[in-house]
Short mmCIF file of C-alpha atoms and ligand atoms in Angstrom, two decimals:
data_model
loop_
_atom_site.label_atom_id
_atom_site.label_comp_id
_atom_site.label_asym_id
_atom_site.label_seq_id
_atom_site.Cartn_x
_atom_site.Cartn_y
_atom_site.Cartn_z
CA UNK Y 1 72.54 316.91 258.67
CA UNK Y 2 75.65 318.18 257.30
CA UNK Y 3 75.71 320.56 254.27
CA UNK Y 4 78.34 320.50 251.80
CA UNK Y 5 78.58 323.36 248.80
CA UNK Y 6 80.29 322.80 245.70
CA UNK Y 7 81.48 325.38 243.75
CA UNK Y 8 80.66 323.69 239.99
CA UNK Y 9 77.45 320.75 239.11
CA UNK Y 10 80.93 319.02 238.07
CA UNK Y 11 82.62 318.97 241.52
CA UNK Y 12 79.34 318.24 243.44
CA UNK Y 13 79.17 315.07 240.78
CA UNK Y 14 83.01 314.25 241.96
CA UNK Y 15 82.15 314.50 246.05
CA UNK Y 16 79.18 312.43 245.14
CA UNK Y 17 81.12 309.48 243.13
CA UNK Y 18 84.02 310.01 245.77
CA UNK Y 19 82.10 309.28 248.36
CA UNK Y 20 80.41 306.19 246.23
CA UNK Y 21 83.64 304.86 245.90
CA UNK Y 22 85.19 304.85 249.30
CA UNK Y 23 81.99 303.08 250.26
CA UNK Y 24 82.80 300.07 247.26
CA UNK Y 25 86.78 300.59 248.30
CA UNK Y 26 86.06 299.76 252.33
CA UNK Y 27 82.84 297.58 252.25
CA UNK Y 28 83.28 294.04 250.77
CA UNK Y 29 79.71 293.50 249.51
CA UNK Y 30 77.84 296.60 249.73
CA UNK Y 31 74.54 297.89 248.74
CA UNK Y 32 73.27 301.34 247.05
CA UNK Y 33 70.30 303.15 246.41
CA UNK Y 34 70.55 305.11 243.20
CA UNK Y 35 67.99 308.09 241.98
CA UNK Y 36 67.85 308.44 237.95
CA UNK Y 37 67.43 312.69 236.92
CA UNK Y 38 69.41 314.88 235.72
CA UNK Y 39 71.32 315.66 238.71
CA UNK Y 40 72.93 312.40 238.90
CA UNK Y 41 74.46 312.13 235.76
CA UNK Y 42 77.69 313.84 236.24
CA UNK Y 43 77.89 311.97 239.44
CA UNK Y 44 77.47 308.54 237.38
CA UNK Y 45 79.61 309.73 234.33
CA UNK Y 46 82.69 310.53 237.41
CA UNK Y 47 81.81 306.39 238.55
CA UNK Y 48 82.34 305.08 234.81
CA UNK Y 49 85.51 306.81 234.49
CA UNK Y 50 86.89 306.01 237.80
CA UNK Y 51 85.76 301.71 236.83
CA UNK Y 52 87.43 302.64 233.72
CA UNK Y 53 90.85 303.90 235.46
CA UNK Y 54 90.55 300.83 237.47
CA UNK Y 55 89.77 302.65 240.32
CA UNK Y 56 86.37 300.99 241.56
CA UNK Y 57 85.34 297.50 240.95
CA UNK Y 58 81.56 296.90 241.13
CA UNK Y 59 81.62 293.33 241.01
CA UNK Y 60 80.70 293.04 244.44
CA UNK Y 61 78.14 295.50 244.76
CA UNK Y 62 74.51 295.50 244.69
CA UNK Y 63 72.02 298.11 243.94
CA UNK Y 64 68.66 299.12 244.14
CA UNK Y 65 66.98 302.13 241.95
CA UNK Y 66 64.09 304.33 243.91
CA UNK Y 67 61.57 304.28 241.55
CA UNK Y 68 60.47 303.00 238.04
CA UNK Y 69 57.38 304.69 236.02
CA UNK Y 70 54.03 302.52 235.88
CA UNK Y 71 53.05 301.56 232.61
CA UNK Y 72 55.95 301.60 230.36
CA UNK Y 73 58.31 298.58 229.38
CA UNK Y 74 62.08 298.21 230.57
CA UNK Y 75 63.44 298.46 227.27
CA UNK Y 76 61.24 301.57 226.55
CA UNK Y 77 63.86 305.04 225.92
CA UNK Y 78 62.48 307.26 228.99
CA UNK Y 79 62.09 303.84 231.29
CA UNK Y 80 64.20 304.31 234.25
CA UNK Y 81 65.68 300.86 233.61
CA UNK Y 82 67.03 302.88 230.11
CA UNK Y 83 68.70 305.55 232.18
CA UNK Y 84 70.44 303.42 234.51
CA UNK Y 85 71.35 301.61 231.76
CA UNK Y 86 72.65 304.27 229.40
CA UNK Y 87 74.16 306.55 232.24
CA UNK Y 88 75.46 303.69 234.46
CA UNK Y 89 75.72 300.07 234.39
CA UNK Y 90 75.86 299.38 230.54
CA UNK Y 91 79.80 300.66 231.57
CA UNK Y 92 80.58 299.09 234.46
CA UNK Y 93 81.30 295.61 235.92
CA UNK Y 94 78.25 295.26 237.94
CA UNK Y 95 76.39 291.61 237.87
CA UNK Y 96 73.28 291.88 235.92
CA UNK Y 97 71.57 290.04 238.71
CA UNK Y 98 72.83 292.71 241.69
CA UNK Y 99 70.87 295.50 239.55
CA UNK Y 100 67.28 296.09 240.64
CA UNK Y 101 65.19 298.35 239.84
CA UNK Y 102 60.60 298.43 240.22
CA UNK Y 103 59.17 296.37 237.19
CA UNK Y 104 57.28 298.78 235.58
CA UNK Y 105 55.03 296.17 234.05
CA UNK Y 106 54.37 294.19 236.65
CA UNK Y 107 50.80 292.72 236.48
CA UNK Y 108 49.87 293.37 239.72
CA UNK Y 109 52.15 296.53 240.99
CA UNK Y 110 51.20 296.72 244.81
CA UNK Y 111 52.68 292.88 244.69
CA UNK Y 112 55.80 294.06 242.64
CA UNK Y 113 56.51 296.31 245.64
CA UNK Y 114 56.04 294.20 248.01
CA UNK Y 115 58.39 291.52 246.62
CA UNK Y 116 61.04 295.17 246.09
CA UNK Y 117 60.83 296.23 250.17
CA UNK Y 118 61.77 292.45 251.19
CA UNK Y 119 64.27 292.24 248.17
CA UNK Y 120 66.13 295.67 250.29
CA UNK Y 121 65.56 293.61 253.13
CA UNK Y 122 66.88 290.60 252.26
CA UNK Y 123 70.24 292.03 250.86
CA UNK Y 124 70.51 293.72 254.56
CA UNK Y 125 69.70 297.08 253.80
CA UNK Y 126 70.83 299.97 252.12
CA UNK Y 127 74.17 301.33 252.58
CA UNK Y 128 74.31 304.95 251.03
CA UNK Y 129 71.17 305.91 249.24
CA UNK Y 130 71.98 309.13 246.69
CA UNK Y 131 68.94 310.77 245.65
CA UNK Y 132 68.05 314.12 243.85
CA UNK Y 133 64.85 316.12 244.74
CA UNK Y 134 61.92 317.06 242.71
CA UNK Y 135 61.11 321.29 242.34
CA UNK Y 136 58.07 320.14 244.96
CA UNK Y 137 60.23 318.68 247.05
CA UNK Y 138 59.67 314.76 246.33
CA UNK Y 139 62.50 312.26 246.96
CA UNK Y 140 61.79 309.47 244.95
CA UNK Y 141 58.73 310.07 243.65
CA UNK Y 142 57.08 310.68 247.44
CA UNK Y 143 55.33 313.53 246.38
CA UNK Y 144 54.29 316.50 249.16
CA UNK Y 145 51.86 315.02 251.31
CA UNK Y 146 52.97 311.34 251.60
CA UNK Y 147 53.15 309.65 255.26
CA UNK Y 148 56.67 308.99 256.74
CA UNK Y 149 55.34 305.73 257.05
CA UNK Y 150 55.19 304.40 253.61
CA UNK Y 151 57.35 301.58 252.44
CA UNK Y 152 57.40 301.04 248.35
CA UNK Y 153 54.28 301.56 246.88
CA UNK Y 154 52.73 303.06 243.71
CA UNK Y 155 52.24 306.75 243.28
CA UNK Y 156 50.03 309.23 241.40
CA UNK Y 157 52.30 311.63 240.32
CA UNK Y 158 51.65 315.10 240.99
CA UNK Y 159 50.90 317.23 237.47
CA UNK Y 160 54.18 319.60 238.32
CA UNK Y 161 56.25 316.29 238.23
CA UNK Y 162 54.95 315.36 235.05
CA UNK Y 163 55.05 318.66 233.52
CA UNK Y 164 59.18 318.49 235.29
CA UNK Y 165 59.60 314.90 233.27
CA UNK Y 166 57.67 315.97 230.19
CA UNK Y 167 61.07 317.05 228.88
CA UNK Y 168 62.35 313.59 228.47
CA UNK Y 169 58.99 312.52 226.59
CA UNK Y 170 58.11 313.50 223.08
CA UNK Y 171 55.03 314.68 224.54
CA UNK Y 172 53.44 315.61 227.89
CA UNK Y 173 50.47 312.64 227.24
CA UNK Y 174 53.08 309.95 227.06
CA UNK Y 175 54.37 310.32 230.85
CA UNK Y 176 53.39 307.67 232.89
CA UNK Y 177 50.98 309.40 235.43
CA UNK Y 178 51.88 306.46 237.86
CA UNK Y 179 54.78 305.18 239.16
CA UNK Y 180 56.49 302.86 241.90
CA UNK Y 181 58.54 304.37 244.54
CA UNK Y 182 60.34 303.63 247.96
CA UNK Y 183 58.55 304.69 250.25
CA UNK Y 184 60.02 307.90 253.00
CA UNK Y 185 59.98 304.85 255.41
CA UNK Y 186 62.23 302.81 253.08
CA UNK Y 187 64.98 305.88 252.59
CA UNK Y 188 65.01 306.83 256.08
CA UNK Y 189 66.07 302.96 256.93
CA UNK Y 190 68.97 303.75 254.91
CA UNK Y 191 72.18 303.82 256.58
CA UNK Y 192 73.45 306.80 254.59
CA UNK Y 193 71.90 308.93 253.09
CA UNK Y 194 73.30 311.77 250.37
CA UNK Y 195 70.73 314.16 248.77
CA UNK Y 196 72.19 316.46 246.07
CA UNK Y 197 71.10 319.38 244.60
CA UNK Y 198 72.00 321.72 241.35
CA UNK Y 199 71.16 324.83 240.25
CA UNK Y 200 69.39 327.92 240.73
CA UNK Y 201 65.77 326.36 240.10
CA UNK Y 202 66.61 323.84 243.05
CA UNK Y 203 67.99 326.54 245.22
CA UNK Y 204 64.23 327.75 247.47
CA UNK Y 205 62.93 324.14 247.67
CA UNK Y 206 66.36 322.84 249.05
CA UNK Y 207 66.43 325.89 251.66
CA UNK Y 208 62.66 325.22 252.29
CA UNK Y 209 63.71 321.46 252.80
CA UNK Y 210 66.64 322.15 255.32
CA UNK Y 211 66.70 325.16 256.78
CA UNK Y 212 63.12 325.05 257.93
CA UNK Y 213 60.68 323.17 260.29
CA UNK Y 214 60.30 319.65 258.93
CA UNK Y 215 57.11 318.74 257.04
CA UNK Y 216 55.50 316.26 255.39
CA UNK Y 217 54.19 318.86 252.57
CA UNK Y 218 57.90 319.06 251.48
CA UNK Y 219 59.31 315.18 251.65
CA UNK Y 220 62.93 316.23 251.38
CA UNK Y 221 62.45 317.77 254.72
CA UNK Y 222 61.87 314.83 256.55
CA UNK Y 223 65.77 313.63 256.07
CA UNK Y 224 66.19 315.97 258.97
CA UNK Y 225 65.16 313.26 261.13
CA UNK Y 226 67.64 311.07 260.31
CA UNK Y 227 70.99 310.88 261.34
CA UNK Y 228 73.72 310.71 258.63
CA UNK Y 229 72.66 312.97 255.74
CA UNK Y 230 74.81 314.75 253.78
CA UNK Y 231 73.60 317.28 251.81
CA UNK Y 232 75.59 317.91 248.69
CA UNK Y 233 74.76 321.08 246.91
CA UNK Y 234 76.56 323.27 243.99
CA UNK Y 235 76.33 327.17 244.48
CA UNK Y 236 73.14 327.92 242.90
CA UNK Y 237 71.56 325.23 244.70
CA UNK Y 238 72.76 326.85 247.70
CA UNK Y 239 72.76 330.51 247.12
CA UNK Y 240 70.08 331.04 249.79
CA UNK Y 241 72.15 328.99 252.39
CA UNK Y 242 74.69 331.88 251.65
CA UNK Y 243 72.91 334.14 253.15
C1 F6R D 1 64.36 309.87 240.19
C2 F6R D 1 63.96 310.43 241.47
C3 F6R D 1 63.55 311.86 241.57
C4 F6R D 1 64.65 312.82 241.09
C5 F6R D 1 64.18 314.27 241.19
C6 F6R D 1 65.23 315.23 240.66
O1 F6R D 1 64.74 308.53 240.33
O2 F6R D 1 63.94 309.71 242.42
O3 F6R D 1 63.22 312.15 242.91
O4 F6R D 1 65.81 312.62 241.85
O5 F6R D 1 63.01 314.44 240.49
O6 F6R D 1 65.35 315.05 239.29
P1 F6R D 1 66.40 315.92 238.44
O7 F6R D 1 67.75 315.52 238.91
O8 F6R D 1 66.14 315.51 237.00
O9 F6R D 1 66.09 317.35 238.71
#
């Protein structure tokens, strides 16, 4: 694991969409896992300008999102299908059909996630997944507790990660208490994998996750077993590395 500390949530969104793009730049047809949050955003706004510069063509890439709320309709504001949408691909030259992301009304969701984990399969794999991490430690929406064996599946979500999300609701009833996620099997199968952090409020749970004995009460942690993580923090995230 290597650890990399930005000085601003602006610069970590710059090494993040750097890194992105020298993936795009040196892989013909590549493939990316992509987390929706707050956390991303800057990283996602740094992508649009750089397609818009001419920098990065998408055309060739394919991506799959981590996780999609149960329950709620693509088109629906707070549907993660909205976010990606808003923040990301309504901007870019990515192929409508290279976009995939958990159908959040799918009739019968342990099918839906079947069909997604031989979908990731089928395209080869993932090539860099990003993803943020939850105050509890979740990656994707793995919350603490959740095997390292689990490919995509559907989640309860634990009551601090609804309470977390509530902000982007009108009200704390209307979050989807369910959810469809890739499972810690399915991100450690990733090639690369970058986890980024901002923030003060992120700054004990990503110490917990890293600079501690790996365990399966705090998901994040388990990215220590794999071999090619970079962990991409901004100084509040990583004031207690500092120490
Ligand atoms: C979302 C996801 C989550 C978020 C995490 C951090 O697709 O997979 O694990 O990455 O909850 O969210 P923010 O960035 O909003 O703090």
């Amino acid at each position: 694991m290597r650890l990399v500390i930005c000085e601003t949530h602006g610069e970590l969104g710059l090494k993040v969409a750097n890194e992105v793009a020298r993936l795009i730049k040196n892989k013909s047809k590549c493939v990316l896992g992509l987390p929706t949050g707050e956390t991303s955003i800057s990283a996602y706004k740094e992508l649009v300008g750089m397609y818009e510069n001419g920098d990065v063509d998408f055309s060739n890439v394919v991506t799959f999102n981590l996780d999609e709320y149960l329950g709620i309709s693509k088109s629906h504001p707070c549907s993660y299908h909205s976010f990606m949408q808003h923040n990301l691909f309504g901007h870019i030259n990515i192929p409508k059909a290279s976009v995939h992301i958990p159908d959040g009304l799918a009739e019968f969701p342990d099918e839906e996630c079947k069909r997604y984990e031989s979908l990731i399969q089928i395209y080869g794999g993932i090539d860099l997944l990003i993803l943020g991490i939850g105050h509890n430690g979740h990656i994707g929406f793995n919350e603490p507790g959740t095997s390292i064996d689990t490919l995509t599946h559907v989640v309860n979500l634990d009551i601090s990660t609804v309470q977390a999300n509530s902000r982007f609701f009108e009200k704390i009833d209307d979050v989807p208490k369910r959810a469809i996620t890739m499972g810690i099997k399915t991100i450690l199968s990733a090639r690369r994998i970058i986890l980024m952090a901002s923030g003060e409020k992120k700054s004990q749970i990503v110490h917990d996750a890293f600079a501690k004995e790996m365990t399966t009460d705090i998901p994040a942690s388990v990215l220590q077993k794999h071999n090619d993580v970079l962990v991409m923090l901004d100084k509040e995230a990583a004031r207690l590395f500092d120490k």
